[in-house]
GROMACS .gro file of N, CA and C in nm:
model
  468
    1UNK      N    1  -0.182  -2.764  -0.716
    1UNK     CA    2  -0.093  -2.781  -0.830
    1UNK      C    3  -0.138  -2.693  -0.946
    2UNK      N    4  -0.279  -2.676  -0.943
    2UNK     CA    5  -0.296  -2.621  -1.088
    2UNK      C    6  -0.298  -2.441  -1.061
    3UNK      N    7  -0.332  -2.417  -0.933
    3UNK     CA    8  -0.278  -2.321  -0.894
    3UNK      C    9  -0.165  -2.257  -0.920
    4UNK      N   10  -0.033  -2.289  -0.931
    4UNK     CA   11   0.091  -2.276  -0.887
    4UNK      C   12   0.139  -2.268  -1.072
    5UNK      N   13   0.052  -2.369  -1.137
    5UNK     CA   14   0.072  -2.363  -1.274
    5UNK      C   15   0.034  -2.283  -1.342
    6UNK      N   16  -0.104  -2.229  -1.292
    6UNK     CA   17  -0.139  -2.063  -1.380
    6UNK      C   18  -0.076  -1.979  -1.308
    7UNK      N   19  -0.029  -1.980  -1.182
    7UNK     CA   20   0.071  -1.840  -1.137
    7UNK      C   21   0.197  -1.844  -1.196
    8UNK      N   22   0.225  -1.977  -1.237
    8UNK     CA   23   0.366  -1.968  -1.334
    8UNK      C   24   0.349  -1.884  -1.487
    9UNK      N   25   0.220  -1.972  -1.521
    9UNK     CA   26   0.205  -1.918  -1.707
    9UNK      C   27   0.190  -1.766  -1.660
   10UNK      N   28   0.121  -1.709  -1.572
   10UNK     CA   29   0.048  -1.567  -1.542
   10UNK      C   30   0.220  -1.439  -1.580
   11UNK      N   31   0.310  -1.534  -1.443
   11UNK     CA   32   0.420  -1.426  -1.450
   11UNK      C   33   0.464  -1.432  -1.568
   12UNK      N   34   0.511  -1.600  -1.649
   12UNK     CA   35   0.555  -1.594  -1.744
   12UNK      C   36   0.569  -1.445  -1.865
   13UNK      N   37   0.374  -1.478  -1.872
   13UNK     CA   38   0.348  -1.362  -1.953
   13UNK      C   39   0.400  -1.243  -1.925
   14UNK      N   40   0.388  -1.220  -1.810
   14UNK     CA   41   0.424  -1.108  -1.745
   14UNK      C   42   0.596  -1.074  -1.785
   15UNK      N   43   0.671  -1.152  -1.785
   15UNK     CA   44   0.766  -1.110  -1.802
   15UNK      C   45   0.832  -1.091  -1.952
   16UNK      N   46   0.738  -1.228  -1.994
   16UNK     CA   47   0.763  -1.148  -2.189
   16UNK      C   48   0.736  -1.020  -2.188
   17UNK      N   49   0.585  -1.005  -2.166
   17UNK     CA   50   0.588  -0.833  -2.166
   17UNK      C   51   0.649  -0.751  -2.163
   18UNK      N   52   0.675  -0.747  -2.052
   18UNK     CA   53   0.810  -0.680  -1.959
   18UNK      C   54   0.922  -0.683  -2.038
   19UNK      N   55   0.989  -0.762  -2.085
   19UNK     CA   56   1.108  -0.773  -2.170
   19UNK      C   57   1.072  -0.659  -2.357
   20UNK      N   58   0.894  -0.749  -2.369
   20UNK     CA   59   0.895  -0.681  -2.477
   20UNK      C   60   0.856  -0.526  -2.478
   21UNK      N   61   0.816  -0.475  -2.373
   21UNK     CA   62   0.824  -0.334  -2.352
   21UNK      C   63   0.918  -0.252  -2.344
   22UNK      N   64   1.034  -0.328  -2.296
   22UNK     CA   65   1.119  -0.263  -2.253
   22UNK      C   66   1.209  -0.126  -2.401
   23UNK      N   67   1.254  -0.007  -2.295
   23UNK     CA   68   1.245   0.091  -2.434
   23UNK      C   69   1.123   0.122  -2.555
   24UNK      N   70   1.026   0.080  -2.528
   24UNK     CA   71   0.902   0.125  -2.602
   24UNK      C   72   0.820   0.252  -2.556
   25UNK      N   73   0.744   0.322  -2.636
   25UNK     CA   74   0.681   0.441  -2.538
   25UNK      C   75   0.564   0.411  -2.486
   26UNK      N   76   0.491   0.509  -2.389
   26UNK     CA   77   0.407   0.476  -2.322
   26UNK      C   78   0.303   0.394  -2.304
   27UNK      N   79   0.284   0.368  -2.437
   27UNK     CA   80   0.121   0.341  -2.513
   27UNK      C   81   0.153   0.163  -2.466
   28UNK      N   82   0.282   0.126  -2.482
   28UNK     CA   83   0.290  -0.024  -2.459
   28UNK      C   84   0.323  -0.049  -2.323
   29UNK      N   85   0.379   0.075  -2.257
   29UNK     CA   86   0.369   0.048  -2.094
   29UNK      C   87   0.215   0.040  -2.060
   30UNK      N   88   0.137   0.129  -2.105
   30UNK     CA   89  -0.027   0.127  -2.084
   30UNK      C   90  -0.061  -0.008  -2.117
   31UNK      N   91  -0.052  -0.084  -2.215
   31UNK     CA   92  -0.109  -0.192  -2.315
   31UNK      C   93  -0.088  -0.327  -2.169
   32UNK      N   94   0.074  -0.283  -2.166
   32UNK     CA   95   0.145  -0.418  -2.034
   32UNK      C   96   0.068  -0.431  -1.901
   33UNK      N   97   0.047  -0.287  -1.837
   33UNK     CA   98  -0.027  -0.265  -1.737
   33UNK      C   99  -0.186  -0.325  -1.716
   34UNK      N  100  -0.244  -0.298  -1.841
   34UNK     CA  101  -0.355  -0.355  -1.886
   34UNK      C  102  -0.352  -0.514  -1.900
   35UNK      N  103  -0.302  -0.578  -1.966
   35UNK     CA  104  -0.249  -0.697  -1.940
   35UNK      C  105  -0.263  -0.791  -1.809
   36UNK      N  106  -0.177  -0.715  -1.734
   36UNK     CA  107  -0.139  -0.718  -1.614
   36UNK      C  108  -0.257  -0.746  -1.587
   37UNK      N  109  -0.324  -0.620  -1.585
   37UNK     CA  110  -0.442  -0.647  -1.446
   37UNK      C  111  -0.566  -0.726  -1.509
   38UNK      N  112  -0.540  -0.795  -1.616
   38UNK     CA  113  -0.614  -0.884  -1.641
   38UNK      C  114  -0.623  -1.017  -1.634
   39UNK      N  115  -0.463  -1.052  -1.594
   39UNK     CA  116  -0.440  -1.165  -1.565
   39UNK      C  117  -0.419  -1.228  -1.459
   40UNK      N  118  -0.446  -1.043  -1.368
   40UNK     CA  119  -0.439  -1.029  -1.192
   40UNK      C  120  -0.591  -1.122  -1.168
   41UNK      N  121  -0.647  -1.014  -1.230
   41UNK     CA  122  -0.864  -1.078  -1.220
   41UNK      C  123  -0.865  -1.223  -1.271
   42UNK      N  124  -0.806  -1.293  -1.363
   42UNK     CA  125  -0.813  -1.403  -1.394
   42UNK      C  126  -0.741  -1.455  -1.246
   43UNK      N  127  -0.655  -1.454  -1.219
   43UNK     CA  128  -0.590  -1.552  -1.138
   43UNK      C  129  -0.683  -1.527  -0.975
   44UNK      N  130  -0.689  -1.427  -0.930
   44UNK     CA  131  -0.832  -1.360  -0.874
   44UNK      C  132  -0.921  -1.460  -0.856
   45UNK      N  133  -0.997  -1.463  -0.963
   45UNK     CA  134  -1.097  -1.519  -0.995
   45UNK      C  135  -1.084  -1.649  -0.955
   46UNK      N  136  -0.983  -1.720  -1.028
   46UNK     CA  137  -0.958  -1.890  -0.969
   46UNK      C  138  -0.983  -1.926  -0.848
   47UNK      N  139  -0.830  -1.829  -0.772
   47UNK     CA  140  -0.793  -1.830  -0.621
   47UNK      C  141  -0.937  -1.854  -0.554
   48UNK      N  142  -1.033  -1.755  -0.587
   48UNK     CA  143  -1.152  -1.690  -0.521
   48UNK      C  144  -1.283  -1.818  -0.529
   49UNK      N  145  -1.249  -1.911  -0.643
   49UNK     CA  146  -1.324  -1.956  -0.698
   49UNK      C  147  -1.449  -1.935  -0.730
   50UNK      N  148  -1.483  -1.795  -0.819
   50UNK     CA  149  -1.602  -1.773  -0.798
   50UNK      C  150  -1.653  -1.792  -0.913
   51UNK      N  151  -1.799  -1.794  -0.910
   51UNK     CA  152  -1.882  -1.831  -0.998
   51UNK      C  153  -1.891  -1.743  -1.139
   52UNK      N  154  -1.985  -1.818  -1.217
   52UNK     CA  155  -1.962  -1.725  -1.317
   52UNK      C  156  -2.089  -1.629  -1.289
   53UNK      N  157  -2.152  -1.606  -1.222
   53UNK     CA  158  -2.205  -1.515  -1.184
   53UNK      C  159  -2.210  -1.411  -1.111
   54UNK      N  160  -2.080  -1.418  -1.071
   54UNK     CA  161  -2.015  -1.356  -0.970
   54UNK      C  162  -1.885  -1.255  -1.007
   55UNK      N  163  -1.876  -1.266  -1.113
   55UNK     CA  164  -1.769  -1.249  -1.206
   55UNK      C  165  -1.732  -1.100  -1.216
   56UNK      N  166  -1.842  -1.091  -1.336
   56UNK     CA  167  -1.836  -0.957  -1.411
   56UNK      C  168  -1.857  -0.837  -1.276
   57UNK      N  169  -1.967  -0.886  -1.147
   57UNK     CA  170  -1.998  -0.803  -1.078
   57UNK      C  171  -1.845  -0.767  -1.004
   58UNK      N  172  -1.799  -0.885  -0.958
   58UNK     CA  173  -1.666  -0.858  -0.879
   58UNK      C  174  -1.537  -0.758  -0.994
   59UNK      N  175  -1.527  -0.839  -1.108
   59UNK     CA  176  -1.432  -0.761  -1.175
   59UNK      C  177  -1.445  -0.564  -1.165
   60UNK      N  178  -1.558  -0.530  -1.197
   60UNK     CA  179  -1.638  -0.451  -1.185
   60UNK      C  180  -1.632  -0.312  -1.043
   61UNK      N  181  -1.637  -0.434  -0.958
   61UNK     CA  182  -1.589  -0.312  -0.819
   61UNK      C  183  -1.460  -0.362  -0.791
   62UNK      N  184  -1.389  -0.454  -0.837
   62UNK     CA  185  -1.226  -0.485  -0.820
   62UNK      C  186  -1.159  -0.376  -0.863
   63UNK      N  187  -1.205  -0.314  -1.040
   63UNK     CA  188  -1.156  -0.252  -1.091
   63UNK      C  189  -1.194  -0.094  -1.021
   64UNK      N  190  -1.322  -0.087  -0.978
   64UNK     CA  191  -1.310   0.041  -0.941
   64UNK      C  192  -1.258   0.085  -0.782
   65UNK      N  193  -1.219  -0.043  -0.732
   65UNK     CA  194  -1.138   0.015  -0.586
   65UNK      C  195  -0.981  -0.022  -0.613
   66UNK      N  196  -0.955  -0.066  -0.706
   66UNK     CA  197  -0.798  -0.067  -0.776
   66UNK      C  198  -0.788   0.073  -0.772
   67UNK      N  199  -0.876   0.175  -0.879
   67UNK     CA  200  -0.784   0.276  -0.925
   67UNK      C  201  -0.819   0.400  -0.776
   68UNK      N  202  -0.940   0.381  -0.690
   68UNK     CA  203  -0.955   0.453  -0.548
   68UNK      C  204  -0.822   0.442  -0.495
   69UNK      N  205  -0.776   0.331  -0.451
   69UNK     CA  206  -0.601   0.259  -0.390
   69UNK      C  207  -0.512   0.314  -0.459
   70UNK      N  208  -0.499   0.334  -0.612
   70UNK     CA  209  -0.396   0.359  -0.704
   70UNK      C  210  -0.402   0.513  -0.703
   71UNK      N  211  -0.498   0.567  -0.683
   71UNK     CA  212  -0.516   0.719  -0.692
   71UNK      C  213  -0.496   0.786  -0.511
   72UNK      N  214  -0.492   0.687  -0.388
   72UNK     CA  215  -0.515   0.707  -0.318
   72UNK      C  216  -0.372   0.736  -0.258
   73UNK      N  217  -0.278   0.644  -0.323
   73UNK     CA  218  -0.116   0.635  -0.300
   73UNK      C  219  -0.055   0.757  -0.354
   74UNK      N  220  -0.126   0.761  -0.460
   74UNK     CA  221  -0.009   0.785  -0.593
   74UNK      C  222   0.068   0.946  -0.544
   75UNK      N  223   0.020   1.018  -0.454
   75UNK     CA  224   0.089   1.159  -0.455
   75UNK      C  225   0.177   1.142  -0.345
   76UNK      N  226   0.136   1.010  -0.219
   76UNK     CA  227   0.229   0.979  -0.123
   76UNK      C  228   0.378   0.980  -0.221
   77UNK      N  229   0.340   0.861  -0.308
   77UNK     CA  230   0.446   0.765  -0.359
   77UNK      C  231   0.538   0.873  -0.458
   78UNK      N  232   0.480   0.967  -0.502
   78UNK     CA  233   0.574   1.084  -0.602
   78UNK      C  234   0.646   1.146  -0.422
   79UNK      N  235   0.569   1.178  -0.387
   79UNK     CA  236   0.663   1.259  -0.265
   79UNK      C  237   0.765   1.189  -0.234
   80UNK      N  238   0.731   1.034  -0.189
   80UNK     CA  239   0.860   0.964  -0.127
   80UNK      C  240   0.981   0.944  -0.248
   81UNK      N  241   0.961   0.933  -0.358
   81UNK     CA  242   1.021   0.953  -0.448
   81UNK      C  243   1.129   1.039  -0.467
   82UNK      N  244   1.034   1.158  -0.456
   82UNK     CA  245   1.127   1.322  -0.450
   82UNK      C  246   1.240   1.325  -0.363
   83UNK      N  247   1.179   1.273  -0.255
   83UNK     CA  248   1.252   1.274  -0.141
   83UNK      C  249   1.363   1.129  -0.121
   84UNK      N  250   1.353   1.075  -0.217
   84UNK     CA  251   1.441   0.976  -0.193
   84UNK      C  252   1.567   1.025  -0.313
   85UNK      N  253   1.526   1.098  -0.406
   85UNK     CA  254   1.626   1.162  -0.505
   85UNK      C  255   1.678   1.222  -0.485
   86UNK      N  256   1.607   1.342  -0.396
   86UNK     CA  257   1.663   1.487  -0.364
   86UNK      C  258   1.800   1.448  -0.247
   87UNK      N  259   1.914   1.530  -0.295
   87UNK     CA  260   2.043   1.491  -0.247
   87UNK      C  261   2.030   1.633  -0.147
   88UNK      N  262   1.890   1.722  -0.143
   88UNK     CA  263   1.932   1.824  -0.057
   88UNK      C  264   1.811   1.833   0.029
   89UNK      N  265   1.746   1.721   0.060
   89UNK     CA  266   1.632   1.687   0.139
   89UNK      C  267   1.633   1.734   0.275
   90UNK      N  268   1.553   1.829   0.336
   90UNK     CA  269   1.524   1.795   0.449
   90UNK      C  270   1.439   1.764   0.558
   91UNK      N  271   1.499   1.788   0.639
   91UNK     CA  272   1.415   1.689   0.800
   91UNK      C  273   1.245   1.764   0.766
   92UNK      N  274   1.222   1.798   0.741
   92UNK     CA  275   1.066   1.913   0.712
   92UNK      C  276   0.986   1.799   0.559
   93UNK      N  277   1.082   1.749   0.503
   93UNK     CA  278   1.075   1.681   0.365
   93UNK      C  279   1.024   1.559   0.373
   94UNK      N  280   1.136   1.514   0.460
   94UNK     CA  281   1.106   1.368   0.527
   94UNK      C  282   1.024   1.383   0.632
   95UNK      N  283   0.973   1.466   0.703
   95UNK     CA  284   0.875   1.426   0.766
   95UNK      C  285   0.724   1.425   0.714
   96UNK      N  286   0.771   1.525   0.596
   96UNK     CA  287   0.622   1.555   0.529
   96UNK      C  288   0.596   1.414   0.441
   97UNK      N  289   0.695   1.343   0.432
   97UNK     CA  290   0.683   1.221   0.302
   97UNK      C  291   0.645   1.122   0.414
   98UNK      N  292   0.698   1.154   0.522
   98UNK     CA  293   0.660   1.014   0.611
   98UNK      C  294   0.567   1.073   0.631
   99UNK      N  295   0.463   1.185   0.678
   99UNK     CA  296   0.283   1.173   0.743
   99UNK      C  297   0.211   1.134   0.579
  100UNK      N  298   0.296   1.203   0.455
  100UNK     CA  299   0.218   1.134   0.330
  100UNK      C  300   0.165   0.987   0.285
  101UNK      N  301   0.257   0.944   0.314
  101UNK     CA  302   0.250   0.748   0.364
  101UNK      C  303   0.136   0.774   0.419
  102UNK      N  304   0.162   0.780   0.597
  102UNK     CA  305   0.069   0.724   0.655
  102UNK      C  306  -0.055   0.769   0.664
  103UNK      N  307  -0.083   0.885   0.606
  103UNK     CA  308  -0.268   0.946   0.580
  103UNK      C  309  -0.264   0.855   0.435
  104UNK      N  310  -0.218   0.811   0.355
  104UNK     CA  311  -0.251   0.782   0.246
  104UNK      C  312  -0.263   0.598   0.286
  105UNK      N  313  -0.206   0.553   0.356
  105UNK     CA  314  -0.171   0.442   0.429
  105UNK      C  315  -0.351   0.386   0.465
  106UNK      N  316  -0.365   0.492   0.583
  106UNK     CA  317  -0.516   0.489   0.648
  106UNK      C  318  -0.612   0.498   0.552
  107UNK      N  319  -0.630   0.594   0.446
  107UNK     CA  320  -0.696   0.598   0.352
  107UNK      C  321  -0.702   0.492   0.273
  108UNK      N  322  -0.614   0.436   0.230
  108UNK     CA  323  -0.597   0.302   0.162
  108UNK      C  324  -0.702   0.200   0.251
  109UNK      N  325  -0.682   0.178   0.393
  109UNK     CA  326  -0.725   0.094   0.467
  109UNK      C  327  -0.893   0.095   0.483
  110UNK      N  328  -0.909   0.230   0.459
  110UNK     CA  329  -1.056   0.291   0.443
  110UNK      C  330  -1.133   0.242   0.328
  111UNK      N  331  -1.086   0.262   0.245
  111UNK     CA  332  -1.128   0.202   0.102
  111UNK      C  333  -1.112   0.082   0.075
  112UNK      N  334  -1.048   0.012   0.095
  112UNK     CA  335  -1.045  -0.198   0.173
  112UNK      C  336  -1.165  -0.200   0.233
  113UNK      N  337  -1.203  -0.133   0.367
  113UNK     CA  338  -1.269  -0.202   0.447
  113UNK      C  339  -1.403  -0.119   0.348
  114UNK      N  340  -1.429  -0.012   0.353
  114UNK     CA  341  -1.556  -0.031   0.254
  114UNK      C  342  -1.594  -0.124   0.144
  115UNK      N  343  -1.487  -0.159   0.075
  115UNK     CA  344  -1.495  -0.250  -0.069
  115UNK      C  345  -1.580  -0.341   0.005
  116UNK      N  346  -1.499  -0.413   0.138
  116UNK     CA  347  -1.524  -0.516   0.154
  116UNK      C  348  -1.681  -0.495   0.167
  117UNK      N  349  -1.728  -0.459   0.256
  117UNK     CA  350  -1.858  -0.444   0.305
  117UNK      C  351  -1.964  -0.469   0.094
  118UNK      N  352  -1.895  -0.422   0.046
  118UNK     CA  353  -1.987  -0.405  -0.109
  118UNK      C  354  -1.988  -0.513  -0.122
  119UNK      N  355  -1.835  -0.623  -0.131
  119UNK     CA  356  -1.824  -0.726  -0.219
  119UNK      C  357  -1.861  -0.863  -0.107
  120UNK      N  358  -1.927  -0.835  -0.010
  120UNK     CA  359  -1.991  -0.917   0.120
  120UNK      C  360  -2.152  -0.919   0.055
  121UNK      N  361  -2.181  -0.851  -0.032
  121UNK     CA  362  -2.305  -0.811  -0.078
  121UNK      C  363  -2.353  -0.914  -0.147
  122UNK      N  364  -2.244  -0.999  -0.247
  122UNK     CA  365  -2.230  -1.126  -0.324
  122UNK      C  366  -2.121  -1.242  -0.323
  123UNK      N  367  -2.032  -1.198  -0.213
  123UNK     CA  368  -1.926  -1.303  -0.226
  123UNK      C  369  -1.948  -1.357  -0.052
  124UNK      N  370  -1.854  -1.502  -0.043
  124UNK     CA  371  -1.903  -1.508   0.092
  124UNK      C  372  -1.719  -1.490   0.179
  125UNK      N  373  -1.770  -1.481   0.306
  125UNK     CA  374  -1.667  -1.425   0.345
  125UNK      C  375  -1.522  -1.540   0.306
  126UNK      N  376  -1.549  -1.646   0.321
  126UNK     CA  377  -1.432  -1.714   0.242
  126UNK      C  378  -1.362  -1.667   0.141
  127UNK      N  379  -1.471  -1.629   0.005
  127UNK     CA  380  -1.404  -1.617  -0.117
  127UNK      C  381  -1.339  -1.435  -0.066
  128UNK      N  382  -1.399  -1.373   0.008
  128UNK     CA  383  -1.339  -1.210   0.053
  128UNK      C  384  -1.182  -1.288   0.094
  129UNK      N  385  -1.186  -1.377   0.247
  129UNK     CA  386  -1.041  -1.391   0.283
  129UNK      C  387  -0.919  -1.450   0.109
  130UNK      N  388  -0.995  -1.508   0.049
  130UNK     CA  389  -0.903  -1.576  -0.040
  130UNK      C  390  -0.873  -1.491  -0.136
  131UNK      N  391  -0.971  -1.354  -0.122
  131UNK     CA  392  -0.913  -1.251  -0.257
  131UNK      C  393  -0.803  -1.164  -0.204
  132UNK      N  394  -0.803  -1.163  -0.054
  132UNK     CA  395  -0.684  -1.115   0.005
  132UNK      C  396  -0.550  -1.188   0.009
  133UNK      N  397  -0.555  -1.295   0.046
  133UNK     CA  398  -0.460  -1.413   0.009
  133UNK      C  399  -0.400  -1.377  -0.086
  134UNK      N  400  -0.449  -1.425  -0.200
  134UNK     CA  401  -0.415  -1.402  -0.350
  134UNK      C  402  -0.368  -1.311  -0.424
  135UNK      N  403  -0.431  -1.186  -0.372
  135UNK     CA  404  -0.345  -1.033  -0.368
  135UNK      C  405  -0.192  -1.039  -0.319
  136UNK      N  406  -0.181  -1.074  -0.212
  136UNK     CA  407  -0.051  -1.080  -0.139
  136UNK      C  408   0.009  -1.227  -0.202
  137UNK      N  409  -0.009  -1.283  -0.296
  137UNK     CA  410   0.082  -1.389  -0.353
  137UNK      C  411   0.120  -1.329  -0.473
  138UNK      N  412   0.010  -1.295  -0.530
  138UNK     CA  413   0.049  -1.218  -0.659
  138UNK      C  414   0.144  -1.124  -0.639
  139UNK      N  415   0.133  -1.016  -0.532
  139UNK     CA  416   0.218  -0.923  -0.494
  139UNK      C  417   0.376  -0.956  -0.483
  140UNK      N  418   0.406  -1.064  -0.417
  140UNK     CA  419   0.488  -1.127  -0.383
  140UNK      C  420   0.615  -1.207  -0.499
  141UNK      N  421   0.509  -1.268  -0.592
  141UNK     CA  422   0.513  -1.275  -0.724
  141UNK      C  423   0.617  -1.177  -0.820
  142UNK      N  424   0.486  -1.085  -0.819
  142UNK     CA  425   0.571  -0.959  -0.902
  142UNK      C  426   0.685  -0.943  -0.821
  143UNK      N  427   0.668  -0.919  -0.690
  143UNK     CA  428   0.840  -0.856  -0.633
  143UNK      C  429   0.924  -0.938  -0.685
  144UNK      N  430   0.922  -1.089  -0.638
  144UNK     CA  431   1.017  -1.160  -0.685
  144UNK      C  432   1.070  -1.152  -0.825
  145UNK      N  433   0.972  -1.161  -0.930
  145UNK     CA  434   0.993  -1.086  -1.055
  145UNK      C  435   1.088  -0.975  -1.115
  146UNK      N  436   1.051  -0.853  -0.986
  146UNK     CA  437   1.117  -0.707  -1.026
  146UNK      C  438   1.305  -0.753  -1.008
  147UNK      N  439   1.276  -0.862  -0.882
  147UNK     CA  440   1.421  -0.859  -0.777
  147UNK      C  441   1.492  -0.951  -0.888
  148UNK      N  442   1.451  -1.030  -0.936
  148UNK     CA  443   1.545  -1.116  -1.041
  148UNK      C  444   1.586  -1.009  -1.153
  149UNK      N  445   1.446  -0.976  -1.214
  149UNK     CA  446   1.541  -0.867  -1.339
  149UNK      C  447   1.615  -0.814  -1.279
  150UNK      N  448   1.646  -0.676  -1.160
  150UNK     CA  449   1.713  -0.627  -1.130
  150UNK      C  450   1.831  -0.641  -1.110
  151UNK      N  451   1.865  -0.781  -1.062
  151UNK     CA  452   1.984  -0.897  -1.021
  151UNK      C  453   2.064  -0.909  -1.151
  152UNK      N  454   1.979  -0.975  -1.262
  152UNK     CA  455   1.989  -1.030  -1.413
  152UNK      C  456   1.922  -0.935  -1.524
  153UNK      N  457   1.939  -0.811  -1.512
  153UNK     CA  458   1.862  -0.764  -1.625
  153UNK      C  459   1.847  -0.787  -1.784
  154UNK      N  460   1.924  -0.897  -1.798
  154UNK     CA  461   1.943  -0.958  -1.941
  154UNK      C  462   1.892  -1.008  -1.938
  155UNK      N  463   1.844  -1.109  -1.855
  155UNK     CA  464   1.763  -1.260  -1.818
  155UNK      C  465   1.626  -1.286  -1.720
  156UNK      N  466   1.555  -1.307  -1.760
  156UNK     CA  467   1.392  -1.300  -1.745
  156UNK      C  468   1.371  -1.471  -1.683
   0.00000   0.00000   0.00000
């Protein structure tokens, strides 16, 4: 229950944000993002139940295999992009956006399974399965999030 109650307040915030960003320049998309992933590590943290000694170290390599993953996608995700805009795309385009995925895909998977091995160093494998869990709720979360504004973009 109390679970379910900070993933409520968590999006909540999340979506004031979101509303109050909206049309602002970058600096408050940066500010939201930031936000975000602080209330990702808080909720993280609960799910995970970890100690307070356990904390700062996990936040710590959370944050630095976030931006490995985020940097690891990010030129897939402009390609598939391109290629989902471009009205004069071709078969050479899409195939190059689809092997971009999946080397960036594997790579992603590479950098998981190393993290893990680090954060096995101080967490036990329970609290590892439950930070995966929790990732994919949160994830899930936000989608549901994106799919309502999108539906209702007046209404949050």
């Amino acid at each position: 229950m109390i679970k379910k109650v900070f993933l409520i307040i968590i999006l909540s915030v999340c979506g004031v944000m979101a509303v109050s960003a909206q049309g602002k320049d970058g600096m408050d998309r940066k500010q939201m993002m930031k936000e975000l992933q602080e209330f990702k590590m808080k909720f993280l943290a609960q799910e995970m139940e970890l100690r307070e000694d356990q904390q700062a170290k996990f936040f710590e390599l959370y944050n630095e295999m976030s931006v490995k993953r985020r940097d690891c996608m990010r030129a897939a995700w402009r390609m598939e992009r391109k290629v989902k805009k471009a009205s004069d795309a071709t078969e050479a385009d899409y195939q190059a956006a689809a092997e971009a995925m999946n080397k960036a895909k594997s790579e992603d998977v590479a950098i998981e399974k190393s993290y893990d091995e680090k954060f096995s160093e101080f967490l036990s494998p329970k609290q590892i399965y439950k930070m995966k869990a929790a990732e994919q709720e949160f994830r899930n979360k936000m989608s549901e999030m994106r799919n309502k504004k999108a539906k209702h973009p007046t209404k949050l």
